[in-house]
Coordinates of C-alpha atoms and ligand atoms in Angstrom, one line a residue:
X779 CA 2.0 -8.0 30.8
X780 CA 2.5 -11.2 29.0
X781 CA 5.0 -13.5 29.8
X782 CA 7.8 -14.1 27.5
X783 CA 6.5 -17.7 27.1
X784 CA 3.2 -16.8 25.5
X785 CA 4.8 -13.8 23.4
X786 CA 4.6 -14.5 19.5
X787 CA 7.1 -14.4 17.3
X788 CA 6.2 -12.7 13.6
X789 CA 7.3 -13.6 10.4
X790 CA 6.7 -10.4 7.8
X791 CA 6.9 -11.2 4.2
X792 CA 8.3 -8.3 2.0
X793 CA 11.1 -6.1 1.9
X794 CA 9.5 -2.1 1.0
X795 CA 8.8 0.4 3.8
X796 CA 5.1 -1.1 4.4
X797 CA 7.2 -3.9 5.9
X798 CA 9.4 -1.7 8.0
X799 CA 6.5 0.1 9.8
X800 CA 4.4 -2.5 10.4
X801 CA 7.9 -4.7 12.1
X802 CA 8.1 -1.2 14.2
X803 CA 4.8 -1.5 15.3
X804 CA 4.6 -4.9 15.8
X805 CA 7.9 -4.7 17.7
X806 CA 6.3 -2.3 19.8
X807 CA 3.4 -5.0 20.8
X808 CA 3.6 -5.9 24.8
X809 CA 2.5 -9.6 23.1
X810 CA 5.5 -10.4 20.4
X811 CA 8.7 -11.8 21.4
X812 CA 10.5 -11.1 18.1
X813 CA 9.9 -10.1 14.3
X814 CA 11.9 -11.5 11.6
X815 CA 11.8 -10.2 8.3
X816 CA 11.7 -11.9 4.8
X817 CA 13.7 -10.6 2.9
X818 CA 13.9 -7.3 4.5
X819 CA 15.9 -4.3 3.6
X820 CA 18.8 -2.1 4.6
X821 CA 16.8 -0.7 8.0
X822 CA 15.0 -4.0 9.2
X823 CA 16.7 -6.1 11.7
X824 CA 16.2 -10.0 11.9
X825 CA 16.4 -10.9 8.4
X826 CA 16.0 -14.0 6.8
X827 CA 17.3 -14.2 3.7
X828 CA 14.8 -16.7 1.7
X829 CA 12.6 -15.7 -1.6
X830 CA 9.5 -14.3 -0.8
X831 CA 8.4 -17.1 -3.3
X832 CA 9.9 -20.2 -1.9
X833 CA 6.6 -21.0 0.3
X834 CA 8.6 -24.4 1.8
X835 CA 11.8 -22.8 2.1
X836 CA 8.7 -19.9 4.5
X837 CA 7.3 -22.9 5.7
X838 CA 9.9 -24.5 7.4
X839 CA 11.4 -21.4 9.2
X840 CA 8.0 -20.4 10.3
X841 CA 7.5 -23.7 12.2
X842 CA 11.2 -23.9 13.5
X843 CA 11.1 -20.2 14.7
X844 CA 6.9 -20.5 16.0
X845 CA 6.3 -17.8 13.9
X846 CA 2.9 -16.1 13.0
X847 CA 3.0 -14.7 9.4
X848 CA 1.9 -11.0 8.1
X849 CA 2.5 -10.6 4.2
X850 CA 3.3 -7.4 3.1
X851 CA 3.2 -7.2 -0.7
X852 CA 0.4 -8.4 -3.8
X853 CA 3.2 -10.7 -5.6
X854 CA 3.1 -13.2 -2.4
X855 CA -0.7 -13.5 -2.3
X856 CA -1.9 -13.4 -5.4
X857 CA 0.9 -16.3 -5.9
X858 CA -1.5 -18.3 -2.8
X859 CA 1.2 -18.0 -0.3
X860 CA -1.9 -17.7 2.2
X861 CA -3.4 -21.0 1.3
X862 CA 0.0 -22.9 1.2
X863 CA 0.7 -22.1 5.1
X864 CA -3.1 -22.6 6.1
X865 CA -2.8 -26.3 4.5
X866 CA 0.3 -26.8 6.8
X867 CA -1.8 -25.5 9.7
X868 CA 0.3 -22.4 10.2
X869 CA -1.0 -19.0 11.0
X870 CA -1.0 -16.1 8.6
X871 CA -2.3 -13.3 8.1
X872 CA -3.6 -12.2 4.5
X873 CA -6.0 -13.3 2.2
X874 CA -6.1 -16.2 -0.1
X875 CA -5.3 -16.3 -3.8
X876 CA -9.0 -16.9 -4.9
X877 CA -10.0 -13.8 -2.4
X878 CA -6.6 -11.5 -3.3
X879 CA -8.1 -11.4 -6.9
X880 CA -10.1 -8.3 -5.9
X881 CA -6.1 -6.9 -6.1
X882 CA -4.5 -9.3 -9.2
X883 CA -7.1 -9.5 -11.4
X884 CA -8.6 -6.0 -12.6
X885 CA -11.3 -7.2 -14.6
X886 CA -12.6 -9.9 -11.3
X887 CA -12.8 -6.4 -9.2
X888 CA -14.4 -4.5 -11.8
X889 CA -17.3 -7.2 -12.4
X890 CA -17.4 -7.9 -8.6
X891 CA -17.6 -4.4 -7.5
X892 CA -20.6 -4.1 -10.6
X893 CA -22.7 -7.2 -9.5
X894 CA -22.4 -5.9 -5.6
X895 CA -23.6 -2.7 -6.4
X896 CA -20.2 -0.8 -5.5
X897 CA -19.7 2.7 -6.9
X898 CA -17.3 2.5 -9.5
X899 CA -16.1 4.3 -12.6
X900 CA -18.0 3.2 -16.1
X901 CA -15.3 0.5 -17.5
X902 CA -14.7 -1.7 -20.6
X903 CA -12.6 -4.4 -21.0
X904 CA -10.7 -5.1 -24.1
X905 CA -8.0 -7.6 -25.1
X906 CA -7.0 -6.6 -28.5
X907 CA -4.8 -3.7 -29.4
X908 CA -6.5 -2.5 -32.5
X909 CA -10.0 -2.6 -30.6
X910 CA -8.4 -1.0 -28.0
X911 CA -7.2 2.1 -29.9
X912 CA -10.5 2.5 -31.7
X913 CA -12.1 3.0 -28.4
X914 CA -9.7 5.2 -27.4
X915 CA -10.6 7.0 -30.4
X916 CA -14.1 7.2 -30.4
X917 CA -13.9 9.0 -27.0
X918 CA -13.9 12.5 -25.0
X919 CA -13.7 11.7 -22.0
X920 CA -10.2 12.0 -20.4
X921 CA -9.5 8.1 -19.9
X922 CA -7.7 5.8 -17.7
X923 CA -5.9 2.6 -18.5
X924 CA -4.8 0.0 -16.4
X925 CA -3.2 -3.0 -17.2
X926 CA -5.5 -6.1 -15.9
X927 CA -3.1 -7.5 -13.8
X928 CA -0.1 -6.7 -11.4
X929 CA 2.4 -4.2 -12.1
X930 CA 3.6 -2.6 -8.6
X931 CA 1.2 0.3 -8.9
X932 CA 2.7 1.4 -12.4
X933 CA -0.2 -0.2 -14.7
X934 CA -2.4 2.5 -14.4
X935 CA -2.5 5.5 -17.0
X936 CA -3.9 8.8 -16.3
X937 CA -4.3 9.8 -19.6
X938 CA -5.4 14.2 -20.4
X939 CA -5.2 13.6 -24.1
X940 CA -5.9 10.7 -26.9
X941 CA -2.5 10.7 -27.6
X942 CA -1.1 9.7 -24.2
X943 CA -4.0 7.0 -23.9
X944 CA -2.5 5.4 -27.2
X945 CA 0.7 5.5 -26.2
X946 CA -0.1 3.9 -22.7
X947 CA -2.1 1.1 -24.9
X948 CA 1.0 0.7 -26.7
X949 CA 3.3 0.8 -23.7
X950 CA 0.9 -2.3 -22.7
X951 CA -0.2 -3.7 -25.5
X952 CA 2.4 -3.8 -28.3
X953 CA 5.2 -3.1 -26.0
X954 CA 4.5 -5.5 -22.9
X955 CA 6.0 -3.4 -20.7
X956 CA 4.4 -5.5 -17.8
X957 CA 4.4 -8.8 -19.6
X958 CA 0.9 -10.5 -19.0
X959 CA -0.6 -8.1 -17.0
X960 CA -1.2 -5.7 -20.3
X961 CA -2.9 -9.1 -22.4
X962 CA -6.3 -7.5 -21.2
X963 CA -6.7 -4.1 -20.2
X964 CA -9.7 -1.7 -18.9
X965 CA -10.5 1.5 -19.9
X966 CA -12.3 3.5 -17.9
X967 CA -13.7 7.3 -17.7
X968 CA -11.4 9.6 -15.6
X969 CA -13.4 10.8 -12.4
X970 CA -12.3 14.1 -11.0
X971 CA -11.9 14.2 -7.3
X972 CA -9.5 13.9 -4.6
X973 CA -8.2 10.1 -3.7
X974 CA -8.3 8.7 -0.1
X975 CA -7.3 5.3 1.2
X976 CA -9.9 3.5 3.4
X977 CA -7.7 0.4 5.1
X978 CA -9.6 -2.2 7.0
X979 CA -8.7 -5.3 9.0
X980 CA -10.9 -8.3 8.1
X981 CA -11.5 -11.5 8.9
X982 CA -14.1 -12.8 6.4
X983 CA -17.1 -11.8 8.2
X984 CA -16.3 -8.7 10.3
X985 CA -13.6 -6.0 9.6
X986 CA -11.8 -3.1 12.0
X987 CA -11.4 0.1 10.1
X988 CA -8.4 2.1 9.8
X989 CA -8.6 6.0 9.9
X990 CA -8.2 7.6 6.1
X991 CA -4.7 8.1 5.0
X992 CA -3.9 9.6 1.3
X993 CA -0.8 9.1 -0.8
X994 CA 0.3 10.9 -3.9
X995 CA 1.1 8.4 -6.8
X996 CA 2.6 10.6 -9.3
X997 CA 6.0 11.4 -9.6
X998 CA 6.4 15.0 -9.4
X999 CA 4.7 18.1 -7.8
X1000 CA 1.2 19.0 -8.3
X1001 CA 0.5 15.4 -8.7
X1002 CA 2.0 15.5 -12.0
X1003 CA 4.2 13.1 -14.3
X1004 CA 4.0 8.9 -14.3
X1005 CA 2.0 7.0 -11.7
X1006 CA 4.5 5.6 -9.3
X1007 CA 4.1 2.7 -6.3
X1008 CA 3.7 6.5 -3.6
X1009 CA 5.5 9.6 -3.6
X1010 CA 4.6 10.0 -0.2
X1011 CA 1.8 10.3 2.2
X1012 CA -0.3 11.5 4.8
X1013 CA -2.8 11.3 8.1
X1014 CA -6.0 12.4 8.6
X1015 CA -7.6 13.4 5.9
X1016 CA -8.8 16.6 6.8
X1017 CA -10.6 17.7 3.7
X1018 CA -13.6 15.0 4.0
X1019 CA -16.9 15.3 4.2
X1020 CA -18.7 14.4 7.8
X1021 CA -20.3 10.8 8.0
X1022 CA -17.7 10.0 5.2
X1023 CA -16.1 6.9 6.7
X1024 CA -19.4 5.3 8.1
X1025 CA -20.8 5.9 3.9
X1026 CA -17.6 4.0 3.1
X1027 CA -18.1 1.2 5.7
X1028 CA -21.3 0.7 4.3
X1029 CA -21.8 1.2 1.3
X1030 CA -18.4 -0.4 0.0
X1031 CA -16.8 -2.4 2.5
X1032 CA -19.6 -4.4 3.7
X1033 CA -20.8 -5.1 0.6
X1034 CA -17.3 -6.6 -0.3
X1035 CA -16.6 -8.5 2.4
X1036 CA -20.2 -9.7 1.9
X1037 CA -20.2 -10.7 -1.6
X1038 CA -16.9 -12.1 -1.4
X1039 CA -18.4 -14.4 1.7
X1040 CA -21.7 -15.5 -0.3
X1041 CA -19.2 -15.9 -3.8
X1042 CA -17.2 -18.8 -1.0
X1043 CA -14.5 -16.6 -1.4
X1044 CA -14.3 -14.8 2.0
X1045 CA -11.6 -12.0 2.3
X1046 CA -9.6 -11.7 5.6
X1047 CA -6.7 -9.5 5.9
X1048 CA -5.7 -5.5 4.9
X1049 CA -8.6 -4.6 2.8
X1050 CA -7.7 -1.1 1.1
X1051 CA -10.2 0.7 -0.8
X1052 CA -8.4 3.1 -3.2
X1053 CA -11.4 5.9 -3.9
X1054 CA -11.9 9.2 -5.1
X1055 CA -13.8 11.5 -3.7
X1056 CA -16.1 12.9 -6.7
X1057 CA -15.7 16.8 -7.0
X1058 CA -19.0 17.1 -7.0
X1059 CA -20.8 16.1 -3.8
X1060 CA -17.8 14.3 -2.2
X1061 CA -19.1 10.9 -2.8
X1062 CA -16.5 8.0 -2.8
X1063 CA -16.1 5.9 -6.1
X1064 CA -13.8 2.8 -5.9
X1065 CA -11.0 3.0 -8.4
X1066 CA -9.5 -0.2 -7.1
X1067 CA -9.4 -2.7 -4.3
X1068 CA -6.3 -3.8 -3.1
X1069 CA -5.6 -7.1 -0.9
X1070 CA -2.7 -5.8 1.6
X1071 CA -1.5 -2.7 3.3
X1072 CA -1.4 0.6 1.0
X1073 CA 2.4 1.5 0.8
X1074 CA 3.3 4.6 1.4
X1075 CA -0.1 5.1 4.0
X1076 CA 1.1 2.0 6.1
X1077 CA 4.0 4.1 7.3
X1078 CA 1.2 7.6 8.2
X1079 CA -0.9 5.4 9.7
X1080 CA 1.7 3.1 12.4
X1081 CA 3.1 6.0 13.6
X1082 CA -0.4 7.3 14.7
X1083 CA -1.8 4.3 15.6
X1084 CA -2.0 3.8 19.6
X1085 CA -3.5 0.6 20.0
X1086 CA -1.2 -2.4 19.8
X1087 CA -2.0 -3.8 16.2
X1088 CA -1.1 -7.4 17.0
X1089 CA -4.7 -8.4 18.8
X1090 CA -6.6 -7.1 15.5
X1091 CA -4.7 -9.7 13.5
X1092 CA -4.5 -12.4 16.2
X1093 CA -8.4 -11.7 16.3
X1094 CA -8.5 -11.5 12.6
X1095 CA -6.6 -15.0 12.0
X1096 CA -9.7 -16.4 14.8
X1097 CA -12.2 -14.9 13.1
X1098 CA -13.0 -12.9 16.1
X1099 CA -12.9 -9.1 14.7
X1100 CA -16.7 -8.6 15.7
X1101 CA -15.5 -8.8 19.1
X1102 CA -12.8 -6.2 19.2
X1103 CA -12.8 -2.1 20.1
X1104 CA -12.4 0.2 17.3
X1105 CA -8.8 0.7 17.1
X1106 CA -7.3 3.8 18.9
X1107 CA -5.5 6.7 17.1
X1108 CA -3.3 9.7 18.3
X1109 CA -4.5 13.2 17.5
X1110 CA -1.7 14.2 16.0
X1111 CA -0.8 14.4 11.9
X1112 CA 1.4 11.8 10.3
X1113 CA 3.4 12.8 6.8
X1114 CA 5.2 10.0 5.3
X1115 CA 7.6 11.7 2.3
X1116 CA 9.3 9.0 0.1
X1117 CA 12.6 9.5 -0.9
X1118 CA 13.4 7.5 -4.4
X1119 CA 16.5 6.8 -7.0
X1120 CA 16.6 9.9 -9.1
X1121 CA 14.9 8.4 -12.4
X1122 CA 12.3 6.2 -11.2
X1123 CA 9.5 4.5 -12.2
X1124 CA 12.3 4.7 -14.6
X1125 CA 15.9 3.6 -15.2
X1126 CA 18.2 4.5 -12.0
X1127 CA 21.2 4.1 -10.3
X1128 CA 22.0 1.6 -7.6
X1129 CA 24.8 1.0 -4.8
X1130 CA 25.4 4.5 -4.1
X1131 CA 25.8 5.1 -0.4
X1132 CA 23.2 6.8 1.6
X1133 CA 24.4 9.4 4.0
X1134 CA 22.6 11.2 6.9
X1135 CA 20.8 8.5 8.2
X1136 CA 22.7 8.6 11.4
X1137 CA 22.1 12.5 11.4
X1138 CA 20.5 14.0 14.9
X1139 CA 17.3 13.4 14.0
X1140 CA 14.0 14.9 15.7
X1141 CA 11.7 12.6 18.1
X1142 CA 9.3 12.9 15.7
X1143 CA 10.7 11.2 13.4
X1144 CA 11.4 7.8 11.9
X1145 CA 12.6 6.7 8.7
X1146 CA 11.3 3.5 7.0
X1147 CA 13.6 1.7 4.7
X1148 CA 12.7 -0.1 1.5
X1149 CA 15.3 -0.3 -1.7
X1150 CA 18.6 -0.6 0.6
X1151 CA 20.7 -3.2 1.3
X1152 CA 23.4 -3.0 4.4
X1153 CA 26.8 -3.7 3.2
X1154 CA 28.6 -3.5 7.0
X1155 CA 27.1 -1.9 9.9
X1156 CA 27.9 1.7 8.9
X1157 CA 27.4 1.6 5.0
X1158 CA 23.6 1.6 3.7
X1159 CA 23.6 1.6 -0.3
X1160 CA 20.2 2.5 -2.5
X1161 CA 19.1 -1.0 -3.9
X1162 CA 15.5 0.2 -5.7
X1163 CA 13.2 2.8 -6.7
X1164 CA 11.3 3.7 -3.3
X1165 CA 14.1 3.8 -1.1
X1166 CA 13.4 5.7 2.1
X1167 CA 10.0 6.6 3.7
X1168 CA 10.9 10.1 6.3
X1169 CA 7.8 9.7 8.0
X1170 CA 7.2 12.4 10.8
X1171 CA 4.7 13.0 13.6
X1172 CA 3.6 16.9 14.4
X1173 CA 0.4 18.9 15.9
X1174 CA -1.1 19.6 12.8
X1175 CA -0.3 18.8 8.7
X1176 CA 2.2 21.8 8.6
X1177 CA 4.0 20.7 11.5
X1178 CA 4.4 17.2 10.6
X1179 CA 5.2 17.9 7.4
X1180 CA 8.2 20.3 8.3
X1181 CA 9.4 18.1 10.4
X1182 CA 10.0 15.3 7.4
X1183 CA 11.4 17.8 5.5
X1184 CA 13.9 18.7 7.7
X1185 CA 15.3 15.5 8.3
X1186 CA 14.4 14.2 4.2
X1187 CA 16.9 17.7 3.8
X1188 CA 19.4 16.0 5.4
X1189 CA 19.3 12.7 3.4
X1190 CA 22.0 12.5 0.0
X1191 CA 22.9 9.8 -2.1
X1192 CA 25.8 9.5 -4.8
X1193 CA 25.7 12.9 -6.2
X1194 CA 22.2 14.1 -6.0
X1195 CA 21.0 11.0 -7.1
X1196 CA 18.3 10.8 -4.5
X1197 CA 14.4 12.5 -5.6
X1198 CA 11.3 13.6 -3.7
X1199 CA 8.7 16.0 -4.3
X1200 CA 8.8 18.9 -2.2
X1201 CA 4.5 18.4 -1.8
X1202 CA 3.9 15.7 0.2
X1203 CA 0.9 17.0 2.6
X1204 CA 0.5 20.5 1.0
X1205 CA -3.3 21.1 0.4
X1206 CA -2.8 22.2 -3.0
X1207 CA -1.5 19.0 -4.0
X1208 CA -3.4 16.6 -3.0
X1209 CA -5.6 15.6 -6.0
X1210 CA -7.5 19.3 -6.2
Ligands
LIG1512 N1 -0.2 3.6 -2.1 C1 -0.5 2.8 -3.2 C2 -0.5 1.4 -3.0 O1 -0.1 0.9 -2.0 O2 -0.8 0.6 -4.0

């Protein structure tokens, strides 16, 4: 056991439900004193209310509270929050803004996963509307659109028909619906399949693999309706083929963190391959890289994980990952169900009081905040789109996911303004 002397304290950066389970793990860790979060939400304790922007405002609590920083979210490190604390000589966890590009900038993943010989979807890249639509125009294919820079996972565009790929070019395009991020775009040819998240823990040279999560992106059942940040999510991924993750180690994620190392741009922190699983022979295709934790499959995967996470990112900030056990899971199923405002991606309502929380809850269960705010110690109000993740813990996926539903069941907001889809974990919704 540690003494309290050498314990660390932790700084997390971000305020969604990502942040919330990786604080309750962390919290959790024999080897940390105390976690603070920045900005937080409604359900984290120790918060610190300072812009996830305001890197001296970071700075200087970080070095008056001898914190260690984790950063949750893509806005923070694709903005070089990384390299600002590393030129103070303050520890963080994450990567920099030259190396979080395989996340903010589509079209610098695209070319890099092309020149390191990483399966990925046939793509072009196009900056003017008009050329845009007469692509769109000239193809078969069912097509997918994504806007070339960040939009909180609601740039990309599954599009069936030519008419809803026009009217996601104009949404980004003509409309700017995303501002910047839509000024280039890449179009690229659907791939059928089911999706799986592969999350690693790097350090530049080395990484520690996660086991597989999936989430479900789109709004409604049946993976149907607008993409969204995660409707929900789940752990294992039972319906993989053998020898899948050690295919994946290889043939993506060494590659990456190799060509990212010979571009001088080495990549340490949560790498998260977004892939689908082709329909055909089960082979996975990259559909995107991102530089952080995969939200809602952050809160699946800390419930399950046994090992204490803080030595893989002490280890990962030392560059020491080479040296450390493959990290050790718990047999049992994780279903993470994400309760949202009624309305979103869209327009919704905010301030409405949440009710239930307090409810007799099973062992099995923990809820993960992310759009609430605490007004008093009783009264939690809906602040955001994602609001709640019901994550729950059972001997198999059925179990696990009854479990969230009976306590999501017991969850309201204003009058019925809360939303979930009734899916979450179900085999036939899961990107069949
Ligand atoms: N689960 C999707 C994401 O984190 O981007």
């Amino acid at each position: 056991m540690q003494t309290d002397s050498k314990k660390k304290n932790i700084l997390i950066i971000g305020s969604g439900g990502r942040e919330h389970a990786l604080g309750w793990k962390l919290a959790r860790s024999s080897k940390v004193k105390r976690v603070f979060h920045c900005p937080g939400n409604g359900g984290t304790k120790n918060n610190v209310a300072i812009d996830s922007f305001d890197y001296w405002k970071l700075i200087e609590f970080a070095e008056k509270n001898g914190c260690e920083t984790l950063v949750g979210p893509e806005g923070p490190l694709a903005a070089g929050i990384v390299d600002q604390f590393l030129s103070c000589n303050l520890r963080i966890f994450g990567p920099s803004k030259v190396a979080a590009k395989l996340e903010s900038s589509k079209v610098f993943s695209k070319q890099f996963m092309q020149k390191a010989g990483i399966r990925t979807s046939p793509f072009v890249i196009l900056s003017s509307y008009r050329d845009a639509e007469d692509y769109v125009k000239s193809q078969t294919d069912e097509l997918v659109i994504k806007a070339e820079g960040l939009a909180s996972g609601k740039g990309v565009f599954v599009c069936s028909t030519q008419k809803e790929a026009i009217l996601a070019l104009q949404s980004l395009m003509l409309d700017r619906e995303f501002g910047e991020s839509g000024d280039r775009i890449i179009i690229e040819k659907k791939i059928q399949g089911k999706e799986a998240s592969y999350i690693a823990i790097c350090d530049g040279n080395s990484f520690v693999p996660m086991v597989m999560s999936r989430d479900h992106k789109r709004a409604c059942d049946g993976d149907t309706g607008l993409n969204t940040g995660g409707m929900g999510s789940y752990s294992p991924v039972g319906d993989i083929k053998e020898d899948l993750e050690a295919e994946i180690a290889n043939d993506i994620i060494k590659p990456t963190i190799r060509g990212m190392r010979e571009a001088g741009t080495p990549f340490s922190g949560f790498l998260y391959a977004g892939l689908m699983l082709d329909s055909e022979n089960g082979t996975p295709i990259v559909l995107e890289f991102n530089a952080r934790m995969g939200d809602p499959e952050c809160q699946s995967l800390m419930v399950r994980m046994d090992s204490d996470l803080y030595p893989y990112l002490d280890a990962a900030m030392d560059k020491r990952l080479l040296h450390m056990p493959p990290i050790k899971w718990k047999k049992h199923h994780s279903v993470c169900v994400v309760m949202a405002s009624k309305g979103y991606p869209g327009k919704y309502n905010t301030g409405r009081r949440i009710y239930g929380l307090n409810s007799r809850l099973s062992d099995k269960v923990v809820i993960f905040h992310s759009g609430t705010i605490r007004e008093s110690t009783h009264r939690i109000t809906n602040a955001g789109g994602r609001v709640l993740s019901v994550t729950a813990t059972g001997r198999n996926l059925e179990l696990a996911r009854r479990e969230a539903y009976q306590a999501v069941r017991k969850i309201c907001w204003g009058s019925g303004e809360e939303y979930y889809r009734t899916d979450i974990g179900k085999p036939s919704a899961t990107n069949e």
